[in-house]
Every structure is written in structure tokens, then in C-alpha cells.
PDB file of C-alpha atoms and ligand atoms in Angstrom:
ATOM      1  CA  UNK A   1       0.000   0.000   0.000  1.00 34.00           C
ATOM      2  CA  UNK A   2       1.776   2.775  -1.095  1.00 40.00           C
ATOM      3  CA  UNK A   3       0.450   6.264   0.200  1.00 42.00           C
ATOM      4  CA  UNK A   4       0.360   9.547  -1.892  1.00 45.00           C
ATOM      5  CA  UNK A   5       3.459  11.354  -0.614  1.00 50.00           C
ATOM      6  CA  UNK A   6       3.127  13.479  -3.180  1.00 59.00           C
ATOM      7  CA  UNK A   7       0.882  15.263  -0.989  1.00 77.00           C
ATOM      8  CA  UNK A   8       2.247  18.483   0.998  1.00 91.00           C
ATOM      9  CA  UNK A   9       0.781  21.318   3.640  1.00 91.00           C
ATOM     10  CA  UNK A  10      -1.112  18.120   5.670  1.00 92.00           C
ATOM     11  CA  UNK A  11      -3.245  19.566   8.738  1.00 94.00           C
ATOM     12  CA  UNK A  12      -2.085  18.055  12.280  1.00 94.00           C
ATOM     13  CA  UNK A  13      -5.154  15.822  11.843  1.00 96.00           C
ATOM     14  CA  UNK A  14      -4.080  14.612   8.445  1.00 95.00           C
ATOM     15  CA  UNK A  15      -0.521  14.185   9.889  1.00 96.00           C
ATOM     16  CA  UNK A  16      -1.636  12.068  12.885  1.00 97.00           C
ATOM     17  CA  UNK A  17      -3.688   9.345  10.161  1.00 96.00           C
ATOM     18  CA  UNK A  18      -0.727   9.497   8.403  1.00 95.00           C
ATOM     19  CA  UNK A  19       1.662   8.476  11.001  1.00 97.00           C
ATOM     20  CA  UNK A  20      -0.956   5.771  12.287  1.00 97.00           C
ATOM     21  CA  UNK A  21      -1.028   4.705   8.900  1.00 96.00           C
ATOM     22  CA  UNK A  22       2.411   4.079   9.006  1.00 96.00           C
ATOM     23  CA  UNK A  23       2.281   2.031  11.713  1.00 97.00           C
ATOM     24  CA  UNK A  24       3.643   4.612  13.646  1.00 97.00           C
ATOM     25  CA  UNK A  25       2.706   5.959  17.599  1.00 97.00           C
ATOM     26  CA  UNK A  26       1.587   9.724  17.035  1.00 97.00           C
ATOM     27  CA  UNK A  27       3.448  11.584  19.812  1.00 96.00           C
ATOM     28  CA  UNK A  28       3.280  15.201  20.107  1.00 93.00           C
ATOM     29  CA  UNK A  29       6.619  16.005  19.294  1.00 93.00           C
ATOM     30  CA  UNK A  30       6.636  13.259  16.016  1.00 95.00           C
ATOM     31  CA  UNK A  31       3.355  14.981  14.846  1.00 95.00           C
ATOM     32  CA  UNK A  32       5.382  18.521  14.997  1.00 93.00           C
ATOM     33  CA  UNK A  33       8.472  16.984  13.209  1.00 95.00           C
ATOM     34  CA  UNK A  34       6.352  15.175  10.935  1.00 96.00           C
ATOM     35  CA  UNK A  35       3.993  18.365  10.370  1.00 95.00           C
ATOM     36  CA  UNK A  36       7.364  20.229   9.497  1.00 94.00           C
ATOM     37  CA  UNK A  37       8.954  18.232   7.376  1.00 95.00           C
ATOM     38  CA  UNK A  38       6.383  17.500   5.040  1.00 95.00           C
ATOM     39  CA  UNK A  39       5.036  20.954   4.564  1.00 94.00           C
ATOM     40  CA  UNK A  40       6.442  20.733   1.099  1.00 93.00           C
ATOM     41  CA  UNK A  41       9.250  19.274  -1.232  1.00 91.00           C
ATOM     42  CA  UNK A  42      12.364  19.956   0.862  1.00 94.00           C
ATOM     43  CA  UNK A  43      15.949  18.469   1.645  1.00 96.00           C
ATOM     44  CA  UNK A  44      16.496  19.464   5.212  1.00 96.00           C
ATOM     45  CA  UNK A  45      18.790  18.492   7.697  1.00 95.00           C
ATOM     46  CA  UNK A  46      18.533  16.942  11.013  1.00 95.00           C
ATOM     47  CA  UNK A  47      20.335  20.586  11.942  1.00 94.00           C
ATOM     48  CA  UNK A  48      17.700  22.672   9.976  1.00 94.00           C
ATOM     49  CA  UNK A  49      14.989  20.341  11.069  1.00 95.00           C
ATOM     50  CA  UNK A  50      15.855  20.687  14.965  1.00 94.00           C
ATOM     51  CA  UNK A  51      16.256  24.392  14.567  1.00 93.00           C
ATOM     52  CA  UNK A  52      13.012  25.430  12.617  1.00 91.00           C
ATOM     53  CA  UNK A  53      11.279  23.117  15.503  1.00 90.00           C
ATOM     54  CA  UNK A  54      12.768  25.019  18.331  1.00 89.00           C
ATOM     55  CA  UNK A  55      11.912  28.273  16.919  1.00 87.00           C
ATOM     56  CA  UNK A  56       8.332  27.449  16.259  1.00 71.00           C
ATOM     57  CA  UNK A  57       7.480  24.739  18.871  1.00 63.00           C
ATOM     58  CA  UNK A  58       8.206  23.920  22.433  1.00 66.00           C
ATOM     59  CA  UNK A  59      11.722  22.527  22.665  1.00 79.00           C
ATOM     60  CA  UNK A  60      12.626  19.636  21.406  1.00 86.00           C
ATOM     61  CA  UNK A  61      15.943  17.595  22.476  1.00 91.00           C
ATOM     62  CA  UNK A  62      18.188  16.308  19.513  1.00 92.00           C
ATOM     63  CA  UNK A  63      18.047  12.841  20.287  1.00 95.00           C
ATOM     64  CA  UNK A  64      14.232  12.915  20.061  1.00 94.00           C
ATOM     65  CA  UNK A  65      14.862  14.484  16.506  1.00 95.00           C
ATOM     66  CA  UNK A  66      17.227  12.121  14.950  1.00 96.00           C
ATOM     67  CA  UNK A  67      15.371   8.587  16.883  1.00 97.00           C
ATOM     68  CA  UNK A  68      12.482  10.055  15.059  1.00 97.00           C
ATOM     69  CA  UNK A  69      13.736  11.000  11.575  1.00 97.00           C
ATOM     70  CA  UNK A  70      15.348   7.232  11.971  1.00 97.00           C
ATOM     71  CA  UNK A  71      11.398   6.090  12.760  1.00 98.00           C
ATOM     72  CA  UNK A  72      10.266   8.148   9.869  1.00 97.00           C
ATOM     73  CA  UNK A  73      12.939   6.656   6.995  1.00 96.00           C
ATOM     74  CA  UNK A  74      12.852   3.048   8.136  1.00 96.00           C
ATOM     75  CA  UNK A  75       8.393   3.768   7.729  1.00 96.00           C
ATOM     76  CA  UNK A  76       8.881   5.145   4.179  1.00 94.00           C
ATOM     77  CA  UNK A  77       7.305   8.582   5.969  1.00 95.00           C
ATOM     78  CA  UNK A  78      10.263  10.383   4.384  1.00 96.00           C
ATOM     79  CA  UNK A  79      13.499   9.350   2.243  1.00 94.00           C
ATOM     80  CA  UNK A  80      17.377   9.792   3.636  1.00 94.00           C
ATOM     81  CA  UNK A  81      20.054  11.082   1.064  1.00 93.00           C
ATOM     82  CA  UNK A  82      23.174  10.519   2.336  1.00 90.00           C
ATOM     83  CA  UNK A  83      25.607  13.074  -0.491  1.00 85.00           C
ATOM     84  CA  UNK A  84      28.537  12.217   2.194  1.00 84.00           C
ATOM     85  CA  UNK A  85      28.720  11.791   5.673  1.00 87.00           C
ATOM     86  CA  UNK A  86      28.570  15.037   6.572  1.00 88.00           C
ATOM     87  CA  UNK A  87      25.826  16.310   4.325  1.00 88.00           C
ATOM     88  CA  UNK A  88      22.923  14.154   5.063  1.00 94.00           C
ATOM     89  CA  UNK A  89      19.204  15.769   4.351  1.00 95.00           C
ATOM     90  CA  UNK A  90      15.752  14.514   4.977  1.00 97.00           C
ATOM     91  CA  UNK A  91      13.159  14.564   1.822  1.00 96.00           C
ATOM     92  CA  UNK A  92       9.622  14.577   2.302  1.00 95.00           C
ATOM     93  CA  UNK A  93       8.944  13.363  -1.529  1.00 93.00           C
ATOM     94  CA  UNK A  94       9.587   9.756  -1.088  1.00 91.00           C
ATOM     95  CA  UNK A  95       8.772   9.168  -4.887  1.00 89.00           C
ATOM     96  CA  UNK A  96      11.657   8.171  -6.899  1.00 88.00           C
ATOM     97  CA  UNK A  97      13.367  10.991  -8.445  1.00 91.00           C
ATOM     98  CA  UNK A  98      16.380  12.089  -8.652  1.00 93.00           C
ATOM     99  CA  UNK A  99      18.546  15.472  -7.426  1.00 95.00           C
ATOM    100  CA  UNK A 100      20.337  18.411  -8.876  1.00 94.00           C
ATOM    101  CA  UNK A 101      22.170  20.434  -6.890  1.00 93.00           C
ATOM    102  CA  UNK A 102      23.168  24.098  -7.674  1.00 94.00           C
ATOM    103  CA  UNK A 103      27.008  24.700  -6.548  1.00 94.00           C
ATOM    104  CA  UNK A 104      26.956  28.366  -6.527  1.00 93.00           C
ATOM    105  CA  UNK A 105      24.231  28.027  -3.575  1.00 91.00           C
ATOM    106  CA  UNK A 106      24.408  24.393  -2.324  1.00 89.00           C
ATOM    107  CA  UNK A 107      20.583  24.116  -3.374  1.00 91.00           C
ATOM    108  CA  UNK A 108      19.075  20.950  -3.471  1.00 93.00           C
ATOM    109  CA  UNK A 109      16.541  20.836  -6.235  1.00 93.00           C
ATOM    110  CA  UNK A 110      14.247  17.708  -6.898  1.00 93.00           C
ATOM    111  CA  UNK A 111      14.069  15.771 -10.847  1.00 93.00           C
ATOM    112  CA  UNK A 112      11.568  13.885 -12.092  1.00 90.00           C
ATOM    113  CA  UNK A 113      12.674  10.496 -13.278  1.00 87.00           C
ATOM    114  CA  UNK A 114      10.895  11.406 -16.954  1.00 86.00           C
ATOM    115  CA  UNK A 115      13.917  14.246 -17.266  1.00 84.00           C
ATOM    116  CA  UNK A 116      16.662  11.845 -17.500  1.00 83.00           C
ATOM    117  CA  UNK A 117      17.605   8.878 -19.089  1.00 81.00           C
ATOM    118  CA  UNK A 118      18.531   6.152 -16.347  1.00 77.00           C
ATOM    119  CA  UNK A 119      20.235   2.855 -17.075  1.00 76.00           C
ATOM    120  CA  UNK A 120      17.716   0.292 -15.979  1.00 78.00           C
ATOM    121  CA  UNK A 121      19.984  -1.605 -14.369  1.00 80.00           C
ATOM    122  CA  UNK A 122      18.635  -4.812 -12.006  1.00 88.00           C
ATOM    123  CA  UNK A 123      22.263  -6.176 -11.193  1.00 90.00           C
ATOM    124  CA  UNK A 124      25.547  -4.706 -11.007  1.00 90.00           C
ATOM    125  CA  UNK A 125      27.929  -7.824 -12.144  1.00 90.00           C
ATOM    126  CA  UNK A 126      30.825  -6.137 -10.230  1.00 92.00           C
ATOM    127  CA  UNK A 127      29.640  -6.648  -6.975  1.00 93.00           C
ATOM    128  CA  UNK A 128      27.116  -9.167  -8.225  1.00 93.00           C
ATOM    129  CA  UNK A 129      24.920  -7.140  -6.726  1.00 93.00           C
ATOM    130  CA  UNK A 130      20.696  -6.745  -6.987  1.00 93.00           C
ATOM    131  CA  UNK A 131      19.644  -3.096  -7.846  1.00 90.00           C
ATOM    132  CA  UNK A 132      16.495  -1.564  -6.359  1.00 85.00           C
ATOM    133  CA  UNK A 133      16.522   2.032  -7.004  1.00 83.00           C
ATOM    134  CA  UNK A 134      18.835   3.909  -9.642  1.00 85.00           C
ATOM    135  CA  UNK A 135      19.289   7.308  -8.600  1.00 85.00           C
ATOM    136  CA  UNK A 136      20.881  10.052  -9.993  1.00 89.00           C
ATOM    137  CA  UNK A 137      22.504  13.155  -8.174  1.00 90.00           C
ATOM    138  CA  UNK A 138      23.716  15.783 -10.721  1.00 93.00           C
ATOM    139  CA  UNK A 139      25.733  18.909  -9.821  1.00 94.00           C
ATOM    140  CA  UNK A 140      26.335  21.864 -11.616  1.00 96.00           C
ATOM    141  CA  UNK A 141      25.066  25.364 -12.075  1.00 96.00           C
ATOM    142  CA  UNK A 142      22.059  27.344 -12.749  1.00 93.00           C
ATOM    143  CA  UNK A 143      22.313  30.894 -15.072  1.00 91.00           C
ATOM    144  CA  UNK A 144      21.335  33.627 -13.341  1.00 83.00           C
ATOM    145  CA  UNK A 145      18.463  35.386 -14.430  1.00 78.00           C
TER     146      UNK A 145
HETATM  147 ZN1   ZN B   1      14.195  15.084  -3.357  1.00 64.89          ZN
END
């Protein structure tokens, strides 16, 4: 059963079915983080996410952000992209697409998988590997307007 995650700007009621849907216990402070997160497309980090919350909710202690964002990935709620270990950002789109990020401004923008031409790849001989997702993460620069 695959939800419509293409859907953005959920109510706190809408977020709490949600959650429950996802098998998952709708605490207070996961209904804020969820709420947050999946106001729209966005590539946020735990950071980002931690500080928007304590600006605009009670506070909220960093371990309750990142055991929840784990909850959250491992529930399909939202997707991890790990770039490198240091830049890792939560997306709320959780369709497959792929990513384009602007180096003059470190913007993460999102691609839909009809823009590019993927290999369809199903096993990487290498490794002799099974593939599940191809995704692609493209860098370079956007003219200014
Ligand atoms: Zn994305």
C-alpha cells in the first residue's frame, strides 16, 4: 500500500492518520516533526529540522529528533540522502526521483525520473549485486536570471 506522498501542507489531523497509517505511535513532538517536514518538497537536515522546531514549537531535544527521523525513513514517511557523511538531508517526496544540486548556492533541487535517461539496471555484475533504485545526483550550475 503505497500512500500519496506526493501530498504536501497536511493539517495536524491529516498528519496524525498518516503516522498511524504508518504504523507509527503519534506523539506530540513526532506529529510537529512530521507536520514540518512535510510541509512541502524539501531536503532538510537533522540541523535545519531541529532548529526550525525550536523556533516554532516547544523545545525539542536532539536525540528525540534524529530517533524520530530514523522512525520516519525506516516507515517510508520520508526518504534519507546521504551526499557524504557530513551532508545528510531529509526529503519529504519519497517518490523516486532524482537530485540536482546548484554549486553556486548548495541548493538541493528535486528531478523527475521522466527528465533523465537512467540505465535500468537490475544487477551490477561487479559486486554481483541486486539493484532496487537507480538514482541520480547531478551537480552543476544554474544561469542567473
Ligand atoms: Zn528530493
Amino acid at each position: 500500500m503505497e500512500l500519496d506522498q506526493a501530498k504536501f501542507g497536511l493539517c495536524k489531523r491529516e498528519v496524525v492518520d498518516l503516522l498511524r497509517e504508518k504504523d507509527i505511535n503519534p506523539t506530540t513532538q513526532r506529529i510537529e516533526i512530521a507536520h514540518l517536514i512535510l510541509q512541502k518538497p524539501q531536503h532538510l537536515s537533522a540541523d535545519e529540522i531541529l532548529a526550525e522546531l525550536n523556533r516554532e514549537y516547544e523545545q525539542v531535544s536532539q536525540a528525540t529528533v534524529y530517533n524520530t527521523l530514523r522512525v520516519f525513513v525506516e516507515k517510508n514517511v520520508i526518504r534519507e540522502l546521504v551526499f557524504a557523511p557530513d551532508r545528510i538531508y531529509y526529503d519529504s517526496n519519497t517518490r523516486h526521483h532524482h537530485h540536482f544540486i546548484d554549486v553556486e548556492t548548495g541548493k538541493i533541487y528535486d528531478i523527475s525520473p521522466d527528465c533523465v535517461k537512467c540505465p535500468e539496471m537490475s544487477y551490477v555484475d561487479d559486486l554481483k549485486a541486486e539493484v532496487f533504485e537507480v538514482s541520480l545526483l547531478m551537480k552543476g550550475r544554474i544561469p542567473k536570471a
